Amino acid sequence: MSLTYGGVYQASPAASHHVGECAEVPHYLTTHYWWAYVHPGAVKFFERQWLVNLILWGNYPRLRDAALAELGQRLPGRTLQLACVYGDLTSHLSARASAGGGTLDVIDVLPIQLQNLRRKLPADAPVRLLRMDSTGLDMPDAQYDRALVFFLLHEQPGHERQRTLSELMRVVKPGGTVVIVDYAMPRWWHPLRYLWRPLLARLEPFALDLWRREIAHWLPAGRPLRRVRKQSFFGGLYQKVVATRAGR
Ligand SMILES: C[S@@+](CC[C@H](N)C(=O)[O-])C[C@H]1O[C@@H](n2cnc3c(N)ncnc32)[C@H](O)[C@@H]1O
């Protein structure tokens, strides 16, 4: 494996590397999400499939499979996952990259999250784990055939969310697909529209942005899209947005 840009881990524990500390931990993570991702106890506590499924009201498998189905059974070429995820999503994605003879790059700004992911992947997984901030990816344009962002955007303040989407569209090739799964505003009849709102507002202060506006609002104007498609899940509390870059 070539180490072409900073903060690189390999999936294989035997050959693991960590090159450079190129990304600072964003303020919103240490302030609002230390309990979920930054603290070593957080990883130990949350890295349980049943628990992440519970947090998503039993929708983890459904949302994971909806995202994977959008990308395909076999993933040749280069796939990007922006930010680590608790649970088995990345293992499935990695298996599909392997089946297609492709590779998967997973980016995260927290070394502890990358180390946790490394433990979940088989030693021969075709995966690179890269320490970078999603708001400023240290890589050239048009690198990836497809990309996945699973429940990252609701954690970011608006400016960072916009920068993340701009970087994402920059590094995906023209014609490439970007799949985003995240929160959205539940329908008026959904009890969680009223019960979940105060909790989200308290625990995840930027999440309600995604209740108020469509994700398209933060997509970069400078990179034309061929298509943007949205699908709702669980009475609208979750959404999958699939954006295809124009140009091929
Ligand atoms: C994808 S989100 C939430 C996923 C979901 N709640 C789950 O089940 O894990 C969490 C990850 O995003 C990462 N993250 C947050 N902001 C980031 C940024 N600016 N750049 C890269 N990774 C980031 C965190 O370090 C964490 O590993």
Tab-separated table of C-alpha atoms and ligand atoms in Angstrom:
chain	number	residue	atom	x	y	z
A	1	MET	CA	0.000	0.000	0.000
A	2	SER	CA	1.337	3.418	-0.829
A	3	LEU	CA	1.091	6.109	1.807
A	4	THR	CA	0.229	9.048	-0.367
A	5	TYR	CA	-1.411	11.392	2.054
A	6	GLY	CA	-1.374	12.054	5.758
A	7	GLY	CA	-2.877	10.134	8.653
A	8	VAL	CA	-2.932	6.654	7.139
A	9	TYR	CA	-3.786	3.369	8.790
A	10	GLN	CA	-3.993	-0.008	7.149
A	11	ALA	CA	-6.684	-2.518	7.905
A	12	SER	CA	-4.171	-5.195	8.821
A	13	PRO	CA	-3.101	-4.935	12.471
A	14	ALA	CA	0.223	-6.509	11.551
A	15	ALA	CA	0.945	-3.746	9.105
A	16	SER	CA	-0.852	-0.887	10.733
A	17	HIS	CA	0.557	2.582	10.263
A	18	HIS	CA	-0.339	5.928	11.576
A	19	VAL	CA	1.436	8.618	9.637
A	20	GLY	CA	1.157	12.183	10.833
A	21	GLU	CA	-1.402	13.982	12.904
A	22	CYS	CA	-2.627	16.106	10.064
A	23	ALA	CA	-6.134	16.925	11.266
A	24	GLU	CA	-7.162	18.697	14.422
A	25	VAL	CA	-10.229	17.435	16.244
A	26	PRO	CA	-13.089	19.805	15.411
A	27	HIS	CA	-14.518	21.885	18.227
A	28	TYR	CA	-18.055	20.496	17.810
A	29	LEU	CA	-16.783	16.955	18.433
A	30	THR	CA	-14.972	17.740	21.682
A	31	THR	CA	-17.779	19.999	22.906
A	32	HIS	CA	-20.916	18.076	21.930
A	33	TYR	CA	-19.825	14.540	21.022
A	34	TRP	CA	-17.036	13.669	23.456
A	35	TRP	CA	-19.399	11.179	25.095
A	36	ALA	CA	-20.182	9.412	21.813
A	37	TYR	CA	-16.867	9.273	19.934
A	38	VAL	CA	-13.925	10.978	21.612
A	39	HIS	CA	-13.768	9.388	25.064
A	40	PRO	CA	-12.213	5.870	25.141
A	41	GLY	CA	-15.159	4.699	27.265
A	42	ALA	CA	-17.524	5.863	24.523
A	43	VAL	CA	-16.101	3.424	21.995
A	44	LYS	CA	-16.298	0.554	24.458
A	45	PHE	CA	-19.865	1.454	25.334
A	46	PHE	CA	-21.343	2.201	21.888
A	47	GLU	CA	-19.609	-0.460	19.797
A	48	ARG	CA	-22.502	-2.867	20.145
A	49	GLN	CA	-24.710	-3.743	17.210
A	50	TRP	CA	-27.872	-3.992	19.322
A	51	LEU	CA	-27.235	-0.596	20.915
A	52	VAL	CA	-26.695	1.330	17.689
A	53	ASN	CA	-29.765	-0.411	16.343
A	54	LEU	CA	-31.733	0.670	19.403
A	55	ILE	CA	-30.574	4.284	18.992
A	56	LEU	CA	-31.962	4.151	15.451
A	57	TRP	CA	-35.256	2.713	16.745
A	58	GLY	CA	-34.538	-0.681	15.190
A	59	ASN	CA	-33.740	0.772	11.773
A	60	TYR	CA	-29.986	0.140	11.566
A	61	PRO	CA	-30.197	-2.956	9.317
A	62	ARG	CA	-32.779	-1.349	7.083
A	63	LEU	CA	-30.825	1.886	6.645
A	64	ARG	CA	-27.508	0.055	6.235
A	65	ASP	CA	-28.996	-2.235	3.591
A	66	ALA	CA	-30.690	0.663	1.784
A	67	ALA	CA	-27.350	2.458	1.542
A	68	LEU	CA	-25.511	-0.675	0.406
A	69	ALA	CA	-28.184	-1.527	-2.166
A	70	GLU	CA	-27.739	1.901	-3.705
A	71	LEU	CA	-24.009	1.319	-4.118
A	72	GLY	CA	-24.200	-2.248	-5.458
A	73	GLN	CA	-23.402	-5.876	-4.571
A	74	ARG	CA	-19.905	-5.723	-6.028
A	75	LEU	CA	-17.887	-2.550	-5.884
A	76	PRO	CA	-15.041	-2.310	-8.385
A	77	GLY	CA	-12.860	0.786	-8.461
A	78	ARG	CA	-12.580	3.110	-5.504
A	79	THR	CA	-15.179	3.615	-2.789
A	80	LEU	CA	-15.078	6.239	-0.042
A	81	GLN	CA	-16.795	6.122	3.331
A	82	LEU	CA	-16.737	9.477	5.060
A	83	ALA	CA	-16.530	8.932	8.835
A	84	CYS	CA	-16.535	5.711	10.838
A	85	VAL	CA	-19.777	4.168	12.023
A	86	TYR	CA	-20.464	1.905	14.977
A	87	GLY	CA	-21.863	-1.510	13.988
A	88	ASP	CA	-21.201	-3.638	10.922
A	89	LEU	CA	-21.835	-1.226	8.028
A	90	THR	CA	-18.166	-0.929	7.034
A	91	SER	CA	-17.604	-4.684	7.211
A	92	HIS	CA	-20.390	-5.131	4.653
A	93	LEU	CA	-19.037	-2.328	2.485
A	94	SER	CA	-15.547	-3.764	2.629
A	95	ALA	CA	-16.843	-7.236	1.649
A	96	ARG	CA	-18.556	-5.709	-1.386
A	97	ALA	CA	-15.380	-3.850	-2.389
A	98	SER	CA	-13.491	-7.103	-2.031
A	99	ALA	CA	-16.066	-8.982	-4.159
A	100	GLY	CA	-15.745	-6.374	-6.903
A	101	GLY	CA	-11.943	-6.274	-6.826
A	102	GLY	CA	-12.124	-2.683	-5.605
A	103	THR	CA	-10.807	-0.766	-2.630
A	104	LEU	CA	-12.405	1.186	0.191
A	105	ASP	CA	-11.020	4.286	1.905
A	106	VAL	CA	-12.537	5.252	5.254
A	107	ILE	CA	-11.857	8.726	6.567
A	108	ASP	CA	-12.239	9.885	10.122
A	109	VAL	CA	-10.752	12.691	12.167
A	110	LEU	CA	-10.446	10.660	15.388
A	111	PRO	CA	-7.635	8.073	15.665
A	112	ILE	CA	-9.614	6.190	18.303
A	113	GLN	CA	-12.433	5.632	15.811
A	114	LEU	CA	-10.065	4.443	13.102
A	115	GLN	CA	-8.404	2.054	15.543
A	116	ASN	CA	-11.799	0.705	16.562
A	117	LEU	CA	-12.729	0.161	12.927
A	118	ARG	CA	-9.454	-1.585	12.227
A	119	ARG	CA	-10.303	-4.136	14.902
A	120	LYS	CA	-13.625	-4.875	13.186
A	121	LEU	CA	-12.154	-5.570	9.737
A	122	PRO	CA	-10.453	-8.747	8.533
A	123	ALA	CA	-6.702	-8.441	8.131
A	124	ASP	CA	-6.929	-8.825	4.353
A	125	ALA	CA	-9.708	-6.258	3.839
A	126	PRO	CA	-8.948	-3.946	0.889
A	127	VAL	CA	-9.398	-0.949	3.134
A	128	ARG	CA	-7.319	2.100	3.953
A	129	LEU	CA	-8.127	4.019	7.093
A	130	LEU	CA	-7.192	7.667	6.727
A	131	ARG	CA	-7.126	10.342	9.355
A	132	MET	CA	-8.539	13.492	7.807
A	133	ASP	CA	-11.152	16.115	8.482
A	134	SER	CA	-14.120	15.767	6.143
A	135	THR	CA	-14.211	19.547	5.732
A	136	GLY	CA	-10.788	19.611	4.087
A	137	LEU	CA	-9.789	16.362	2.388
A	138	ASP	CA	-6.095	16.162	1.630
A	139	MET	CA	-6.472	14.475	-1.748
A	140	PRO	CA	-6.864	15.386	-5.430
A	141	ASP	CA	-10.178	15.885	-7.253
A	142	ALA	CA	-12.204	13.052	-8.817
A	143	GLN	CA	-10.657	10.094	-6.969
A	144	TYR	CA	-13.683	7.964	-6.172
A	145	ASP	CA	-16.333	6.092	-8.115
A	146	ARG	CA	-18.806	6.380	-5.240
A	147	ALA	CA	-19.083	7.564	-1.661
A	148	LEU	CA	-21.172	6.951	1.439
A	149	VAL	CA	-21.907	9.276	4.371
A	150	PHE	CA	-23.872	7.596	7.156
A	151	PHE	CA	-25.199	9.861	9.922
A	152	LEU	CA	-22.350	12.378	9.836
A	153	LEU	CA	-24.074	15.500	8.514
A	154	HIS	CA	-26.480	15.977	11.425
A	155	GLU	CA	-23.535	16.174	13.806
A	156	GLN	CA	-21.898	19.046	11.999
A	157	PRO	CA	-22.644	22.755	12.284
A	158	GLY	CA	-23.943	24.267	9.029
A	159	HIS	CA	-20.639	25.626	7.766
A	160	GLU	CA	-18.845	22.291	8.335
A	161	ARG	CA	-21.738	20.395	6.757
A	162	GLN	CA	-21.498	22.559	3.661
A	163	ARG	CA	-17.701	22.139	3.493
A	164	THR	CA	-18.044	18.346	3.904
A	165	LEU	CA	-20.515	18.094	1.032
A	166	SER	CA	-18.379	20.353	-1.122
A	167	GLU	CA	-15.300	18.179	-0.479
A	168	LEU	CA	-17.310	15.036	-1.105
A	169	MET	CA	-18.503	16.250	-4.481
A	170	ARG	CA	-14.975	17.346	-5.339
A	171	VAL	CA	-13.360	13.951	-4.689
A	172	VAL	CA	-16.086	11.878	-6.382
A	173	LYS	CA	-15.623	11.443	-10.133
A	174	PRO	CA	-18.067	12.989	-12.601
A	175	GLY	CA	-20.831	10.404	-12.998
A	176	GLY	CA	-20.077	9.032	-9.515
A	177	THR	CA	-22.727	8.457	-6.878
A	178	VAL	CA	-22.899	9.884	-3.383
A	179	VAL	CA	-25.226	8.186	-0.862
A	180	ILE	CA	-26.181	10.087	2.276
A	181	VAL	CA	-28.206	8.574	5.126
A	182	ASP	CA	-29.279	10.799	7.993
A	183	TYR	CA	-32.108	12.273	10.035
A	184	ALA	CA	-35.038	14.210	8.557
A	185	MET	CA	-38.278	15.717	9.836
A	186	PRO	CA	-40.789	12.970	10.736
A	187	ARG	CA	-44.366	13.316	9.465
A	188	TRP	CA	-46.886	15.232	11.567
A	189	TRP	CA	-48.479	12.034	12.908
A	190	HIS	CA	-45.195	10.470	14.063
A	191	PRO	CA	-44.955	10.444	17.885
A	192	LEU	CA	-41.173	10.865	17.661
A	193	ARG	CA	-41.691	14.199	15.937
A	194	TYR	CA	-42.686	15.478	19.383
A	195	LEU	CA	-40.844	13.087	21.718
A	196	TRP	CA	-37.496	12.929	19.941
A	197	ARG	CA	-37.165	16.638	19.129
A	198	PRO	CA	-36.255	17.891	22.653
A	199	LEU	CA	-33.793	15.048	23.167
A	200	LEU	CA	-32.114	15.624	19.812
A	201	ALA	CA	-31.979	19.354	20.448
A	202	ARG	CA	-30.235	18.710	23.752
A	203	LEU	CA	-27.863	15.905	22.774
A	204	GLU	CA	-27.191	16.732	19.129
A	205	PRO	CA	-27.553	20.490	18.756
A	206	PHE	CA	-27.167	20.660	14.941
A	207	ALA	CA	-29.375	17.679	14.097
A	208	LEU	CA	-32.594	19.624	13.837
A	209	ASP	CA	-31.098	21.563	10.889
A	210	LEU	CA	-31.922	18.442	8.874
A	211	TRP	CA	-35.531	18.619	10.065
A	212	ARG	CA	-35.817	22.190	8.831
A	213	ARG	CA	-34.084	22.000	5.465
A	214	GLU	CA	-33.446	19.507	2.690
A	215	ILE	CA	-29.871	18.215	2.387
A	216	ALA	CA	-29.805	19.781	-1.079
A	217	HIS	CA	-29.622	23.135	0.710
A	218	TRP	CA	-25.983	22.414	1.700
A	219	LEU	CA	-24.892	20.852	-1.592
A	220	PRO	CA	-22.301	22.926	-3.456
A	221	ALA	CA	-23.693	25.128	-6.233
A	222	GLY	CA	-20.405	24.990	-8.168
A	223	ARG	CA	-20.517	21.247	-8.950
A	224	PRO	CA	-23.482	20.366	-11.122
A	225	LEU	CA	-25.455	17.250	-10.263
A	226	ARG	CA	-27.176	15.040	-12.775
A	227	ARG	CA	-29.765	13.876	-10.278
A	228	VAL	CA	-30.723	14.130	-6.613
A	229	ARG	CA	-33.157	11.541	-5.287
A	230	LYS	CA	-34.591	11.240	-1.794
A	231	GLN	CA	-36.259	8.322	-0.029
A	232	SER	CA	-37.844	8.504	3.432
A	233	PHE	CA	-37.843	5.784	6.099
A	234	PHE	CA	-39.661	5.166	9.358
A	235	GLY	CA	-42.312	7.850	8.942
A	236	GLY	CA	-39.802	10.351	7.646
A	237	LEU	CA	-37.418	10.325	10.656
A	238	TYR	CA	-34.663	9.048	8.362
A	239	GLN	CA	-33.747	9.815	4.800
A	240	LYS	CA	-31.489	8.496	2.097
A	241	VAL	CA	-30.342	11.034	-0.481
A	242	VAL	CA	-28.594	9.835	-3.619
A	243	ALA	CA	-26.780	12.474	-5.637
A	244	THR	CA	-25.083	11.712	-8.935
A	245	ARG	CA	-22.410	14.061	-10.202
A	246	ALA	CA	-22.949	15.360	-13.709
A	247	GLY	CA	-20.394	14.984	-16.429
A	248	ARG	CA	-19.905	11.436	-17.709
B	1	LIG	C1	-20.514	9.027	11.106
B	1	LIG	S1	-20.815	9.863	12.551
B	1	LIG	C2	-22.152	9.014	13.338
B	1	LIG	C3	-22.421	7.607	13.000
B	1	LIG	C4	-23.473	6.908	13.798
B	1	LIG	N1	-24.044	7.698	14.841
B	1	LIG	C5	-22.908	5.635	14.350
B	1	LIG	O1	-23.622	4.687	14.427
B	1	LIG	O2	-21.741	5.566	14.666
B	1	LIG	C6	-19.558	9.567	13.699
B	1	LIG	C7	-18.137	9.641	13.201
B	1	LIG	O3	-17.906	10.851	12.504
B	1	LIG	C8	-16.597	11.280	12.788
B	1	LIG	N2	-16.476	12.683	12.429
B	1	LIG	C9	-17.182	13.720	12.926
B	1	LIG	N3	-16.801	14.873	12.353
B	1	LIG	C10	-15.821	14.564	11.459
B	1	LIG	C11	-15.049	15.316	10.557
B	1	LIG	N4	-15.163	16.637	10.464
B	1	LIG	N5	-14.169	14.673	9.780
B	1	LIG	C12	-14.022	13.330	9.849
B	1	LIG	N6	-14.730	12.553	10.697
B	1	LIG	C13	-15.630	13.160	11.497
B	1	LIG	C14	-16.436	10.974	14.264
B	1	LIG	O4	-15.094	10.933	14.660
B	1	LIG	C15	-17.140	9.633	14.373
B	1	LIG	O5	-16.273	8.559	14.198
